Every structure is written in structure tokens, then in C-alpha cells.
XYZ file of C-alpha atoms in Angstrom:
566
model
C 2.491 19.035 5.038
C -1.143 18.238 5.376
C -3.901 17.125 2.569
C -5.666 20.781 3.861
C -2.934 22.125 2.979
C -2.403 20.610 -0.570
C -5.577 20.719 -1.564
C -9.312 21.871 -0.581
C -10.698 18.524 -0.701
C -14.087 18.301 -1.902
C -16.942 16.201 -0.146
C -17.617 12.770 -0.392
C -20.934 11.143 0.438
C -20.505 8.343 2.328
C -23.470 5.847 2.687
C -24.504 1.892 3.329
C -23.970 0.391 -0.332
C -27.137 -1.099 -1.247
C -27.258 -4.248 -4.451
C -26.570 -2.784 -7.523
C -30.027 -2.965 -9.821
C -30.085 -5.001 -12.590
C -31.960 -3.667 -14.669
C -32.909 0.178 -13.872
C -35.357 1.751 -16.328
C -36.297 4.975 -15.338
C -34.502 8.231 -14.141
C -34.540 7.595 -10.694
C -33.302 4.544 -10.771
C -30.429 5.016 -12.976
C -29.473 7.200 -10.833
C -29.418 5.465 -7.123
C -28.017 2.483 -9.507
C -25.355 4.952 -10.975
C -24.649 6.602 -7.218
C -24.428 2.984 -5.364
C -22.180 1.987 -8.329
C -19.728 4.962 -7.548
C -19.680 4.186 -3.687
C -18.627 0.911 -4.334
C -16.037 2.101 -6.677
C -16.967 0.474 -9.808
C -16.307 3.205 -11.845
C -17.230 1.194 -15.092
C -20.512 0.699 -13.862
C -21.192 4.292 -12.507
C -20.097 5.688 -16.033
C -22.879 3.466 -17.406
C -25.824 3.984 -15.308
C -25.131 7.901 -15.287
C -25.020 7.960 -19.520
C -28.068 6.416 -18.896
C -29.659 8.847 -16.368
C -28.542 11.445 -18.417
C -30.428 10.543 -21.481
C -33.812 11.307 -19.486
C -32.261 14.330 -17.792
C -29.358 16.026 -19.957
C -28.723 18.796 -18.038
C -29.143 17.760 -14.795
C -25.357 18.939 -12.500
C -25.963 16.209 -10.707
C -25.992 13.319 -12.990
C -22.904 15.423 -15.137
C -20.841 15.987 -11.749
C -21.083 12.257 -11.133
C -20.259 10.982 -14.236
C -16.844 13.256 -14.784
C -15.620 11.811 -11.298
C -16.947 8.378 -12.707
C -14.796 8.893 -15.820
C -11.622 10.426 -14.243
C -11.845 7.581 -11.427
C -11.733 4.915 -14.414
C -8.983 6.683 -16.136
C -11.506 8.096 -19.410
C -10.088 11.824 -18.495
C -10.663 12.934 -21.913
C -13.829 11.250 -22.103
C -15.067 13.478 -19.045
C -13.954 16.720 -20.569
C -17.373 16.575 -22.255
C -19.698 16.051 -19.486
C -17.621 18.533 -17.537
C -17.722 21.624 -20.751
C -21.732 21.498 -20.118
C -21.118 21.241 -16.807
C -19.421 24.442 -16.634
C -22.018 25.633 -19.157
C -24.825 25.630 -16.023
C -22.975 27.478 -14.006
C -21.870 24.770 -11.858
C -18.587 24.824 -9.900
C -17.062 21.340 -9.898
C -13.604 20.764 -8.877
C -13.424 17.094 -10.698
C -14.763 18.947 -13.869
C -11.805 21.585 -13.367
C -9.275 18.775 -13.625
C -11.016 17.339 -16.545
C -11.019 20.696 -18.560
C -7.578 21.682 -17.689
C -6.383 18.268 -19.059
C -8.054 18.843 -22.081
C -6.513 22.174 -22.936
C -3.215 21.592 -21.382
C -3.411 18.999 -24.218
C -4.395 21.067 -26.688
C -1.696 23.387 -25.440
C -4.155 25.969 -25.246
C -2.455 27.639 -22.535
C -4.025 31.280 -22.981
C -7.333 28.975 -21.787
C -5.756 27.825 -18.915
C -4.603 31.063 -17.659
C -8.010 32.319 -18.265
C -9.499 29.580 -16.290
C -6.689 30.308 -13.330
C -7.821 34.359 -13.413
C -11.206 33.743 -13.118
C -10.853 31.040 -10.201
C -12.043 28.180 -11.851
C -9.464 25.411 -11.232
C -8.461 23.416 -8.305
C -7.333 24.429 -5.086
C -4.339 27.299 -4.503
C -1.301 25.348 -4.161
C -1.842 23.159 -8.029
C -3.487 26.234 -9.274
C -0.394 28.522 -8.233
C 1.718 25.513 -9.785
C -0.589 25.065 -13.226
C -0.061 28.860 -13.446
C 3.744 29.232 -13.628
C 4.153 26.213 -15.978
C 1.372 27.476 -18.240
C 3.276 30.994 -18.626
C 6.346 28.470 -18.973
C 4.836 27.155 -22.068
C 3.522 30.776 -22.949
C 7.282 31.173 -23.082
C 7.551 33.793 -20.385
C 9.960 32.272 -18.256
C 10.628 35.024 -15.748
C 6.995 35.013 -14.755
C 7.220 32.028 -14.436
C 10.120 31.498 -11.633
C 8.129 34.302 -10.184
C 5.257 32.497 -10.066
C 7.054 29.814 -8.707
C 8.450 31.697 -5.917
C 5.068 33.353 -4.994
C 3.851 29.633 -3.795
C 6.887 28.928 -2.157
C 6.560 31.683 0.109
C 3.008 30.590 1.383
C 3.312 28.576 4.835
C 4.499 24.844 4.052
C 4.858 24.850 0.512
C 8.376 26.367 -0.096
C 9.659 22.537 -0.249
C 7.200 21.273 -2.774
C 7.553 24.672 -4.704
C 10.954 24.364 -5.214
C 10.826 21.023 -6.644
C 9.076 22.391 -9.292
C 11.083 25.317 -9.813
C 13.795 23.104 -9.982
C 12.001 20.599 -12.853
C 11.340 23.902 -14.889
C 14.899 24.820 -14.948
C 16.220 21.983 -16.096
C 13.622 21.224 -18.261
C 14.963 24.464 -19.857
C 18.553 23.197 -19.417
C 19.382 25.722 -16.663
C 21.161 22.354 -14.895
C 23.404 24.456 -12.348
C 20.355 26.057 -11.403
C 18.270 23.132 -11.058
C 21.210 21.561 -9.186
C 21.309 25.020 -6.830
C 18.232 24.517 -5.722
C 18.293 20.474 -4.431
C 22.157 21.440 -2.936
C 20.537 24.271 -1.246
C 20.494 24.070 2.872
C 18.429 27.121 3.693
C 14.998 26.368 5.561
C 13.047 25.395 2.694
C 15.245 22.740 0.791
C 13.690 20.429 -1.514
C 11.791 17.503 -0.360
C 14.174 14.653 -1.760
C 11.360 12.233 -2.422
C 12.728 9.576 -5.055
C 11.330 10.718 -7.863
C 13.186 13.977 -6.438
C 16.317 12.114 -6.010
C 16.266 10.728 -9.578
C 15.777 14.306 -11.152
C 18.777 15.661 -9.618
C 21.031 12.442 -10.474
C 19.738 13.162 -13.901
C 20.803 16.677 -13.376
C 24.367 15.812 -12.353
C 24.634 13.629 -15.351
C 23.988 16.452 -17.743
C 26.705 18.610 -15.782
C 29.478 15.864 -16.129
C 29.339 15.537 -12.423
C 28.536 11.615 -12.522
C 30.734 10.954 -8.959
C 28.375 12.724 -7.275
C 25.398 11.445 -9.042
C 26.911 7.750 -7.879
C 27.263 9.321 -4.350
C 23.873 10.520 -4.035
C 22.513 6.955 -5.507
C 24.489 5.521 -2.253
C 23.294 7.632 0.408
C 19.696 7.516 -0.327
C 19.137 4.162 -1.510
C 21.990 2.302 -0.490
C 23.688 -0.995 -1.622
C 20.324 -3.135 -2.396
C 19.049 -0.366 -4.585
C 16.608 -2.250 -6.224
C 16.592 -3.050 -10.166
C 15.927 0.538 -11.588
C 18.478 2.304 -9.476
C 20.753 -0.025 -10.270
C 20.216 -0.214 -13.975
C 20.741 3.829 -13.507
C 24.234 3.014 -11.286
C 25.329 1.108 -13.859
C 24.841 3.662 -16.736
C 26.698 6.274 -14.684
C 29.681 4.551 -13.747
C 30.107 3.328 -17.503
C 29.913 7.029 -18.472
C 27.021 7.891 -19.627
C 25.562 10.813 -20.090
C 22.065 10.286 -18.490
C 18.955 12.341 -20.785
C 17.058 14.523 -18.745
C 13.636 12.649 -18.517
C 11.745 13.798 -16.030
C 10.482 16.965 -17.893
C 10.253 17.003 -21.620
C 7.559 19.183 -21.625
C 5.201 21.672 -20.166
C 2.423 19.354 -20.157
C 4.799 16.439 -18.137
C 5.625 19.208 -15.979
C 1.698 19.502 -14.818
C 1.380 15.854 -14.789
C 4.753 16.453 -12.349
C 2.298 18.464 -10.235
C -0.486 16.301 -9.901
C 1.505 12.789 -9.269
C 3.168 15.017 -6.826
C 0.117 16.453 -4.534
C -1.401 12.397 -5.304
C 1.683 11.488 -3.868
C 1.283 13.860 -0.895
C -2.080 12.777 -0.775
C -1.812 9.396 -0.265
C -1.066 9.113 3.559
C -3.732 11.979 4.221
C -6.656 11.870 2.074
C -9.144 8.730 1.164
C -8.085 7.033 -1.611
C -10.649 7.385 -3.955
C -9.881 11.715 -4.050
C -6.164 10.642 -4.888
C -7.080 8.670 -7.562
C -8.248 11.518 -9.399
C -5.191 13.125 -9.154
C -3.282 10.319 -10.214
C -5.955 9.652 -13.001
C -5.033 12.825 -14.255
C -1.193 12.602 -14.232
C -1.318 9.867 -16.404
C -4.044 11.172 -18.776
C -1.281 14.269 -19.334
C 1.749 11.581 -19.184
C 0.641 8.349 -20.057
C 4.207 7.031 -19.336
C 4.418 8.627 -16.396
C 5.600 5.252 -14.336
C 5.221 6.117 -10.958
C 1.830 7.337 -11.501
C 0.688 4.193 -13.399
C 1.967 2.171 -10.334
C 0.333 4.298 -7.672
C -2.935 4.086 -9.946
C -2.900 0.272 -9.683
C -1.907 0.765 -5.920
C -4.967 2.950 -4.974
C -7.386 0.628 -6.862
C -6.412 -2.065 -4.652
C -7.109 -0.439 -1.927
C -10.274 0.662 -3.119
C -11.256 -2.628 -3.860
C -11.237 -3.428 -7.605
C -8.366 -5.364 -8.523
C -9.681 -6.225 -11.700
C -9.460 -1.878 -12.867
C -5.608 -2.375 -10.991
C -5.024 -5.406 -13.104
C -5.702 -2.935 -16.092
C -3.614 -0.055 -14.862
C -0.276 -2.447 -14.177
C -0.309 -3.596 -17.867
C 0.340 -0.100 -19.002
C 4.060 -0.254 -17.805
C 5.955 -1.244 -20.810
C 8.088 -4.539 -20.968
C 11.286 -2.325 -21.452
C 10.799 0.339 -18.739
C 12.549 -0.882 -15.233
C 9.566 -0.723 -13.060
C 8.085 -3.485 -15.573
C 8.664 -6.053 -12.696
C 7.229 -3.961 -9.689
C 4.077 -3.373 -11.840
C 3.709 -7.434 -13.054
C 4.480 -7.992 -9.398
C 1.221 -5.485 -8.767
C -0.549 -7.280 -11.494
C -0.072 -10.526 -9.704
C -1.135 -9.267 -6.228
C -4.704 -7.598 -7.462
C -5.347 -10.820 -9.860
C -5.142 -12.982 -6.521
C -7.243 -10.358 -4.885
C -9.686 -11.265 -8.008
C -9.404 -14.641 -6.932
C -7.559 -15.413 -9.802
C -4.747 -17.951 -8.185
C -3.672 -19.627 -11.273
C -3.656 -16.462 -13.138
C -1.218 -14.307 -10.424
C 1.133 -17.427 -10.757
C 1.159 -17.559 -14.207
C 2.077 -13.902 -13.924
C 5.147 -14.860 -11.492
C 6.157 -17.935 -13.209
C 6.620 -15.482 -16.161
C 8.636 -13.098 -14.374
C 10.745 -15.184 -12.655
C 11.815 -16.607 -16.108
C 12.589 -12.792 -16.929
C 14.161 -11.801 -13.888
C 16.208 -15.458 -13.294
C 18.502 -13.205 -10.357
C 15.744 -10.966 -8.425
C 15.255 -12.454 -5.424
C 11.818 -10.526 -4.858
C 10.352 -12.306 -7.490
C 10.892 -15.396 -6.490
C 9.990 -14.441 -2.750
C 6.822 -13.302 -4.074
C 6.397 -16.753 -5.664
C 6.518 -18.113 -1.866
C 4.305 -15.447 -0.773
C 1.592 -16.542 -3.364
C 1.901 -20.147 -2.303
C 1.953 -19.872 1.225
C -1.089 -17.873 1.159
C -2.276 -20.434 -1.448
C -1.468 -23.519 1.860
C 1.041 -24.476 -0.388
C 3.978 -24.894 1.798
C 5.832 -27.083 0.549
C 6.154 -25.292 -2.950
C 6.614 -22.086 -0.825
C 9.414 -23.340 1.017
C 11.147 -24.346 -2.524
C 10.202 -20.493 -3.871
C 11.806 -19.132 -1.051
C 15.220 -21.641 -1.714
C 14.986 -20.033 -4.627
C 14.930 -16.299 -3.487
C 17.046 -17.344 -0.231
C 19.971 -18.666 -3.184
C 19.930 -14.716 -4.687
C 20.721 -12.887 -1.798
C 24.234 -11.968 -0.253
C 25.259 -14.068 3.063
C 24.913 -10.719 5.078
C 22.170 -8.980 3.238
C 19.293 -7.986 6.073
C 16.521 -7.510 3.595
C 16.441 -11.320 3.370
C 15.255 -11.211 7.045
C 11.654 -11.550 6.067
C 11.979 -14.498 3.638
C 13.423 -16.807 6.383
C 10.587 -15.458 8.403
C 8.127 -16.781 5.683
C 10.139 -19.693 5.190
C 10.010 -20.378 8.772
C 6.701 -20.097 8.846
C 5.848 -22.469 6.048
C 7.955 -24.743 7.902
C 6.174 -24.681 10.378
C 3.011 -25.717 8.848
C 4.729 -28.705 7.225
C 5.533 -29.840 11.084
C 9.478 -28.945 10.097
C 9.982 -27.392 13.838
C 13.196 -27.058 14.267
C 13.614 -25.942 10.422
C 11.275 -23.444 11.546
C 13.044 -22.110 14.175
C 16.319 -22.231 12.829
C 14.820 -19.534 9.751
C 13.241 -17.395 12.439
C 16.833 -17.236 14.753
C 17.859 -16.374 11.467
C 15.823 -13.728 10.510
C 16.104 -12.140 14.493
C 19.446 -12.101 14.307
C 18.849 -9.636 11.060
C 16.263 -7.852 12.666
C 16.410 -8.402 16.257
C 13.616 -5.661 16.805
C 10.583 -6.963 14.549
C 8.315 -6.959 16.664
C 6.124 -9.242 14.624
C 9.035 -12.023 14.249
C 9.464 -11.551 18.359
C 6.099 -12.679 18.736
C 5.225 -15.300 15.922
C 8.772 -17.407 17.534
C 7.900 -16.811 21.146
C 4.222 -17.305 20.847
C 5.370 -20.744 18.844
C 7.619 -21.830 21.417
C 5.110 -21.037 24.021
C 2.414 -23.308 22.341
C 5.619 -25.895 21.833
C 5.882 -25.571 25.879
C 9.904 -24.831 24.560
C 12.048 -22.449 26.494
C 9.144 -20.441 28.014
C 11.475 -18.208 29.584
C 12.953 -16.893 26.536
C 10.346 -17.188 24.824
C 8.351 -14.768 27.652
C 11.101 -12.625 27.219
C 10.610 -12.105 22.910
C 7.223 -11.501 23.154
C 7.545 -8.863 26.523
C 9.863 -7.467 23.869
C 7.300 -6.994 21.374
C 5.076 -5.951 23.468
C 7.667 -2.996 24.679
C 7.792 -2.125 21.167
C 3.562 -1.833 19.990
C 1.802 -2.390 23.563
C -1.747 -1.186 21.476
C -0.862 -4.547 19.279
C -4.017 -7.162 21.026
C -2.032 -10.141 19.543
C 0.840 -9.182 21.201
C -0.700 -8.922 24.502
C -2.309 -11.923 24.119
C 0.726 -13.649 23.475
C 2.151 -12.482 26.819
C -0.849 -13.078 28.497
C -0.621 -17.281 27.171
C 3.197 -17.088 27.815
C 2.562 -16.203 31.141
C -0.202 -18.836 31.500
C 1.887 -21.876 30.523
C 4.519 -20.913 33.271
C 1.226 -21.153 35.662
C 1.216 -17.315 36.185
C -2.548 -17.533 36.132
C -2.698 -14.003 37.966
C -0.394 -12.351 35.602
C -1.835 -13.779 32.462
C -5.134 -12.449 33.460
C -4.228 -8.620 33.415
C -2.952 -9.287 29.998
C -5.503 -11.447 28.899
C -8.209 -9.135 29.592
C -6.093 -6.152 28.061
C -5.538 -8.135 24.787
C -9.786 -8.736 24.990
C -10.152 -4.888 25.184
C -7.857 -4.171 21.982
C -9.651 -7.576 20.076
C -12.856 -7.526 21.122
C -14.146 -9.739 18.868
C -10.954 -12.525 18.170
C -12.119 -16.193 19.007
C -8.219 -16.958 20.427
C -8.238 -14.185 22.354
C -11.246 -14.800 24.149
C -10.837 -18.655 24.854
C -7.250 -17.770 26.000
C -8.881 -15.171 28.772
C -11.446 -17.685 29.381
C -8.775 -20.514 29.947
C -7.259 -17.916 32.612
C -10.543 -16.902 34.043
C -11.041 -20.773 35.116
C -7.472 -21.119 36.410
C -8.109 -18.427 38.983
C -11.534 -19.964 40.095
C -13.594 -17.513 37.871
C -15.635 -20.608 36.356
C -18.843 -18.510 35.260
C -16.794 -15.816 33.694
C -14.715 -18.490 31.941
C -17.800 -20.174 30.076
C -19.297 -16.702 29.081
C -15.475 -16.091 27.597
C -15.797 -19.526 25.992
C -19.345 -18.736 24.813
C -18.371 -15.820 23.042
C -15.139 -17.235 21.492
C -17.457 -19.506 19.578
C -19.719 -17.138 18.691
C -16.900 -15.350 16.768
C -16.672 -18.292 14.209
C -13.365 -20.676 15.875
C -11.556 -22.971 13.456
C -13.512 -26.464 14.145
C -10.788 -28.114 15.950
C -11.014 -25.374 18.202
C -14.472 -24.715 17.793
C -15.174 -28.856 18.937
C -12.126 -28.409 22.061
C -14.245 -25.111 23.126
C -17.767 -27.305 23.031
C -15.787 -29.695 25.435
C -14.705 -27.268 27.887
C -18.224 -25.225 28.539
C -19.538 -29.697 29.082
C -16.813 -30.589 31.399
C -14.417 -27.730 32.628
C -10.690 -26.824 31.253
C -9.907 -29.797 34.150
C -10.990 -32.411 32.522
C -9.960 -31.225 28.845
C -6.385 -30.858 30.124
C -6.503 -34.297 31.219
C -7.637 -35.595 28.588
C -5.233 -33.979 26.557
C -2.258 -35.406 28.762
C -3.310 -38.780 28.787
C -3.729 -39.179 25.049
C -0.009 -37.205 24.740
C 0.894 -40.744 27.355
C -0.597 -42.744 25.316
C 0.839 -42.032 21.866
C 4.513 -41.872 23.725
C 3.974 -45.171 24.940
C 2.610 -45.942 21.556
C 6.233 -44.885 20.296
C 4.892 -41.930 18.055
């Protein structure tokens, strides 16, 4: 299913951003201010400057349009509902104000406004629109029309799956559970997507029908036996019994928050992230305690760049709920992106206090310190997580791998390699693991030939991957397969144009085939692309006296410190 076919997307400007003013007096610069504040997503900001624009130009569509999306993008939804009624007022069509003024009455439960909107075309794109309609006659209490609205988007080309999710929420919202449940069982050629939240409706389902077994079945197949803390809190319940509430659906207005976490969901892969954030925005302004939208939120603000507005959207996850972990461990990722160390481990010293037995807290723990060059506390972190996990449990594959390589760094080789055997051996096709060992044990001058052989592996697996290549390419040059390691060399250039390693390695090969003047333009450019300073100085030394006379260098001092007995 494609974001065209979701949604109509509306257009985005894109442009340069240009320094935000600090002080902007008149119209027109509140306005480029407000504008340049939006394009760099700082919602906050753009609300500001646009209030201000707006007090010199009230009923300007313009300044209005820009500050709902400002609004809905900082999660003030019913803020924007004001902007966006005199919006409407002009005669303007705005999809972002449509959102905003469905929230608002869909709040109000003013559904006889909705459906008016829906008639006279002024909401948001066919697919929600078709959705927004049958729940609103839901809550008009006209079921029938609404399972026949329900069906009428089905039947349109590649939304029968996502239709019939819905369907299916409505009916058991209702308590129609057996037909709820007939429509995930179903086989024909539309059967529901089983996303999780999907998954967790119908286990919810199940529960209600005293069919708990299969509940526990389903829980199995889909998420298997690391399930994660929520799933298993939700095993647990169902094998002791219980009789699990239906919670996915309490009410018509969580059933259109249902509908826009699901098309934000949808979204997420095809559209940018800044026009799923709405979407999500609005989910949670109908369901505040909508979880999985509150996590995407923070997700999609990340990636937009403002960790400090995803900082804000992870503490809405209450303590109780059993996401509360995934979201503090969210919380801790965007407060390092704030460059807020101390803060993020605060936040994981906290939770691993909480959650004494998750071993992905305490792997995160080693994640924040190795990334912090603090290997030697990362290396005790991931102990920690390493002590959690089952002997044979291949999700522990990466830890070993980030223990290895914080091994590594602390000059703990054969520690090192002994994690990252141990991590292939769990997953023997990572294709990042296959490289970061061979590529090690190349630069170690250790088993080339197997080492050749990992990263030819990894290279079978992602040839477009330019560190890849130019791992085979330096594997090939230590075995003094200057001819070879050329091809690849200059193949890994063409995918990393720009990568100081990757151009001193083809320069390295250039001069071992007698292609001196190509070697010192490679060399040139290498430092042009800002080296490390070790090999910055070593790339200095070679465009003075050659790659010869480094080399030799090189092995005499490696003499002299054996003879030295170091």
C-alpha cells in the first residue's frame, strides 16, 4: 500500500534554512522568521513568530495555514482549531486545518458536524474520510451504515486490508467478538493486515470469547519466545486466566484516533516525516493514552531533528503502562541527541534500577557509554545485559558484537574476537559483523584468508555497501593482490566519494601498481576530507616521501620495539 494511496499528501516547501531572526519587528519579517522556523522544525518557534505575524495581518491564509500545521506539529491540536475555524471562514481549503476541526468536534462529539464536513468534502483525503465517516454514524448510533460504510472502502483497490481492521475494531468495540474474531481468522484475499497493534486486538478478542489457548498461540507465532516486556506481561495474564478487557476501542473517538495512528503508521516508510507527524499529532490529541502513538511521536521528532520536543513526547507514557521502558529508553536516546550525556544516563541508571532483569536496558547502558569512549564502563554494562540473557538466545548476538567492539578499543584483542565468533556463530549472515571482524583481522595482518573470505561474504550480501568494498579491496591489498585491490578500491571510491579511508586506501593501491601521480592526488584528497590526525600526519608523510619509505619506517620501528621486548 502506498502513501498515494493513503492519503493525498499535501505540498511541502522545501528551501535552504536561513538564521532564525532575533528579533523580527515587522510583518514581513515575522513571517520569513515564522516560515524558516517551520523548515527547521521548531514548531515552538514557528507558533510564535506566526501569532506574531498575525497580529499585523489577521486574516491573512497564509500566516493562519502556517500556524495550524505549526500547532498540530507541536502537539497544541486544540489550540489550532482556532486559527483553522477562521481559516475555513475565508474560504480557504486546508487539509492541516481539516484535521484540526475534525478533532475538535469529534471531541465535542458533535458528530452531525462531522458528517456535514464529510458531505460537503471538506476533510482529508478518501481513504480517512471514508473511515471518519462510518465511525461517526457509529457514534450517531447507526450501526448498519456504518459496516456499510466500512465495506464501501474496503472494496476500493488496496484498502480492503486496512478497512477491515477497522471494521473489525468497531465490532468489538460493540462486543460483536465472534465477528471481530471472523474477520482477523478470515483467509479470503483481503485478510487483515496483522500489524501488532492488530495482533493485540484480536488476542484481546479471544480473551473476551474464553478462547485464551489460542490467544497464547497467536502470542507465539507472531512474536515468539523473547516477546519483549508487554507481550509478556499480556502472556502471563492469559495463562493465569484472565479475562483480558477489550482496550483497544472504548470509544468512537479512540476509534478515529485508531485511524489516524494507523495511516501515520502506514505513512511512516513512505511519506517525509514531518506530514506523519500530523497524523500522529492528531491520534494522540483524540487519545492521549494512545501508547503507540506517543512513541512514534517521540520517534518522528528525532528524526526530524528536535530531540528536545521528543524528550517531551516520551514523558507522556505513564510509569504503570508496559511501554514505560521503551519510551524512557526513547527519552534517553533524544536527550543524548540534545547533548545531554549525563542526563540520558541518569535516565538509564534509573531504569535499570526498575527493570533489574531486562537485558535491553542494560545493553543500552553500554550503547550510551561506548558512544560516550567509555569502554571500559561499556564492557561492564554489557556483563550486565550479557548475565540476563539465555545461553542460546540469538538476540544477544549484537551485544557481544558491541562488547567486542569496546574490547577492542581497550586493546583486549583476543577478548574482542572471541565476542565477535560469538556473535557470528548467532548470526552468521550480518553482514556488518562479517566485515567489522574481517576488516579487524585484516588490519591485525591475522588469518587474511579467512578473514578475505568474511568480508567477500559481506560483500555478497550488500555489494552497494562502499565500506564493504573497501574492506575487500584492503583485504586483498595486505595479501599483495595490488591488481585486485584496485578494482575494489576504486569501486568502494565511487559509492564513498568523499570518505578519507577510502581514498588513502585506493591511493595506497594506486602506488603499489606504479600509479605514483594518481596515488598523491588520492592522498591529497583523503586529507582534504578532514582524516583523524594520526592519519592525517601518516598521509603528510607519504605525499613527502612515497608509501616506500613510510612502510619502512613503520617496520623498523615494529623491530625495534620487539627487540625492545614490548
Amino acid at each position: 500500500m502506498t502513501a498515494k494511496t493513503l492519503v493525498s499528501l499535501s505540498a511541502f516547501a522545501l528551501a535552504a534554512l536561513l538564521p532564525l531572526p532575533v528579533l523580527a519587528a515587522d510583518f514581513a519579517g515575522n513571517y520569513l522568521a515564522a516560515r524558516q522556523a517551520r523548515m527547521a522544525n521548531d514548531f515552538d518557534a514557528a507558533v510564535h513568530y506566526y501569532m506574531r505575524a498575525l497580529g499585523d495581518s489577521p486574516r491573512e491564509p497564509r500566516l493562519l495555514d502556517g500556524l495550524v500545521m505549526a500547532q498540530v506539529s507541536a502537539g497544541a491540536v486544540e489550540s489550532a482549531a482556532g486559527a483553522a475555524a477562521r481559516l475555513e471562514e475565508l474560504g480557504a481549503d486546508s487539509q492541516v486545518a481539516n484535521m484540526a476541526l475534525l478533532a475538535d468536534e469529534l471531541t465535542r462529539e458533535d458528530y452531525d458536524a462531522v458528517m456535514t464536513r464529510l458531505d460537503d468534502a471538506r476533510g482529508i483525503g478518501p481513504l480517512v474520510d471514508g473511515l471518519l465517516a462510518a465511525w461517526t454514524l457509529l457514534g450517531q448510533g447507526d450501526m448498519s451504515a456504518a459496516l456499510t460504510r466500512f465495506d464501501e472502502v474496503g472494496a476500493e483497490p488496496g484498502l480492503g486490508r486496512f478497512a477491515r481492521y477497522h471494521k473489525a475494531q468497531a465490532l468489538a468495540y460493540v462486543g460483536d467478538y465472534e465477528g471481530a474474531e471472523a474477520l482477523y481468522a478470515s483467509e479470503d484475499d483481503r485478510p487483515v493486515q496483522m500489524t501488532r497493534r492488530a495482533v493485540l486486538s484480536r488476542v484481546e478478542a479471544l480473551s473476551q470469547l474464553d478462547r485464551n489457548d489460542e490467544a497464547l498461540t497467536l502470542l507465539a507465532n507472531i512474536f515468539g519466545s523473547d516477546p519483549g516486556e508487554e507481550i509478556a506481561a499480556l502472556r502471563d495474564r492469559l495463562q493465569a486466566g484472565e479475562t483480558l478487557p477489550y482496550s483497544h476501542v472504548r470509544s468512537v473517538r479512540d476509534g478515529v484516533a485508531e485511524v489516524f495512528y494507523s495511516v501515520a503508521a502506514a505513512l511512516e516508510q513512505e511519506a517525509s516525516e514531518a506530514y506523519t507527524l500530523l497524523y500522529a499529532r492528531v491520534a494522540t490529541a483524540l487519545r492521549p493514552d494512545h501508547v503507540d502513538a506517543i512513541l512514534l511521536t517521540g520517534e518522528l521528532l528525532e528524526d526530524l531533528g528536535r530531540p528536545e520536543l521528543a524528550t517531551r513526547a516520551y514523558r507522556k507514557v505513564p510509569r504503570d503502562d508496559p511501554a514505560f521502558y521503551l519510551a524512557e529508553l526513547g527519552r534517553a536516546a533524544a536527550l543524548r541527541a540534545a547533548q545531554r550525556p549525563d542526563a540520558a544516563l541518569e535516565v538509564l541508571d534509573q531504569l535499570a534500577e526498575t527493570y533489574p532483569e531486562l537485558p535491553k536496558v542494560q545493553a543500552s547502558r553500554g550503547d550510551h557509554y561506548r558512544w560516550q569512549g567509555m569502554h571500559l564502563e561499556a564492557v561492564r554494562a554489557y556483563d550486565a545485559a550479557l548475565d540476563l540473557y539465555g545461553d542460546d538466545d540469538p538476540s544477544k548476538w549484537f551485544v557481544l558484537y558491541a562488547r567486542g567492539m569496546s574490547q577492542e578499543r581497550l586493546g583486549s584483542w583476543p577478548e574482542a574476537k572471541r565476542d565477535f565468533l560469538a556473535a557470528l556463530s548467532l548470526n552468521p549472515d550480518q553482514p556488518n559483523l562479517l566485515n567489522y571482524l574481517g576488516y579487524s583481522m585484516v588490519e591485525k595482518r591475522e588469518d587474511l584468508d579467512d578473514a578475505l573470505a568474511m568480508i567477500q561474504k559481506a560483500v555478497d550480501i550488500d555489494p552497494t555497501s562502499g565500506y564493504f568494498v573497501d574492506s575487500l579491496g584492503w583485504a586483498l591489498f595486505q595479501l599483495e593482490r595490488f591488481d585486485e585491490a584496485v578494482e575494489h578500491m576504486e569501486r568502494a571510491a565511487e559509492l564513498m566519494p568523499v570518505d578519507p579511508v577510502v581514498n588513502d586506501h585506493l591511493g595506497d593501491a594506486f602506488w603499489m601498481v606504479g600509479r605514483q601521480r594518481e596515488a598523491q592526488f588520492q592522498w591529497t584528497r583523503a586529507l582534504s576530507f578532514d582524516p583523524e590526525e594520526a592519519e592525517a600526519a601518516r598521509i603528510r608523510r607519504k605525499l613527502q616521501v612515497g608509501l616506500d619509505a613510510v612502510l619502512s619506517d613503520e617496520h623498523k620501528s615494529t623491530e625495534q620495539l620487539a627487540s625492545d621486548g614490548g
